[in-house]
Amino acid sequence: DMESGGWGVWKITQQGRDRLTNSHGTTSTLTVADNSNGKSLQEIWEEYEEVFRKKALDRLLSLTPEQFERFGLEFLKVYGFNDVEVTAVGPDGGVDGFGQLAVGLATMKVAFQCKRWQGNVPRPEIDKFRGATQGAYEQGIFFTTSDFTKGAREVSIKRGAIPIVLLDGEKLVQVM
């Protein structure tokens, strides 16, 4: 129920609009985009993606700390981590969970920490997490719904210490 308005231009026909209108005369939850404003498909996509990212980040912010830890677990599973677990609720020694990642013929032990914060995560949080993981893991992943301070970013990769991958809210949504 679309027709071509010329090469690379499509518009919804009246029949298509009628399908989107329910018996009460209101438009369904699917939004009809009138492209008479001359926006390119790329511009329409960018607007949609911006709204989607904001909604996804808002959803992450609405999770409880325990739910955000479960999100971290599921996120790592999707990206190929095995034997991923969340530590017990309560004092966890600075590690919210851990798992293993196959890298070639080797398996790397990875710990993760989740902070569902509004403010930026400072360097001391990265230092504490690294201290809790040093000697037991080969890598750390730090999830936050906010961002990291400049100091936190500077110490995430440090000679002689395990690397800490920093995933802020924007990066999480981008990767999702």
mmCIF file of C-alpha atoms in Angstrom, residues 5 7 12 26 29-30 49 58 60 72 78 95 116 127-128 134 141 147 150:
data_model
loop_
_atom_site.group_PDB
_atom_site.id
_atom_site.type_symbol
_atom_site.label_atom_id
_atom_site.label_comp_id
_atom_site.label_asym_id
_atom_site.label_seq_id
_atom_site.Cartn_x
_atom_site.Cartn_y
_atom_site.Cartn_z
ATOM 1 C CA GLY A 5 6.774 9.012 -6.174
ATOM 2 C CA TRP A 7 13.208 7.033 -7.952
ATOM 3 C CA ILE A 12 1.745 5.773 1.556
ATOM 4 C CA THR A 26 -8.094 7.137 15.115
ATOM 5 C CA THR A 29 0.116 3.073 17.180
ATOM 6 C CA LEU A 30 2.051 2.904 13.920
ATOM 7 C CA GLU A 49 17.308 6.194 15.938
ATOM 8 C CA ASP A 58 15.527 5.761 29.865
ATOM 9 C CA LEU A 60 18.055 1.223 31.525
ATOM 10 C CA GLY A 72 24.875 -6.917 32.282
ATOM 11 C CA VAL A 78 24.702 -12.190 23.772
ATOM 12 C CA VAL A 95 32.387 -7.569 41.579
ATOM 13 C CA ARG A 116 23.057 2.516 37.416
ATOM 14 C CA ASP A 127 40.414 1.715 41.070
ATOM 15 C CA LYS A 128 38.190 -0.190 43.554
ATOM 16 C CA GLN A 134 43.366 -8.083 40.158
ATOM 17 C CA ILE A 141 33.985 -4.626 32.207
ATOM 18 C CA ASP A 147 29.335 8.281 31.802
ATOM 19 C CA LYS A 150 38.225 11.912 32.448
#
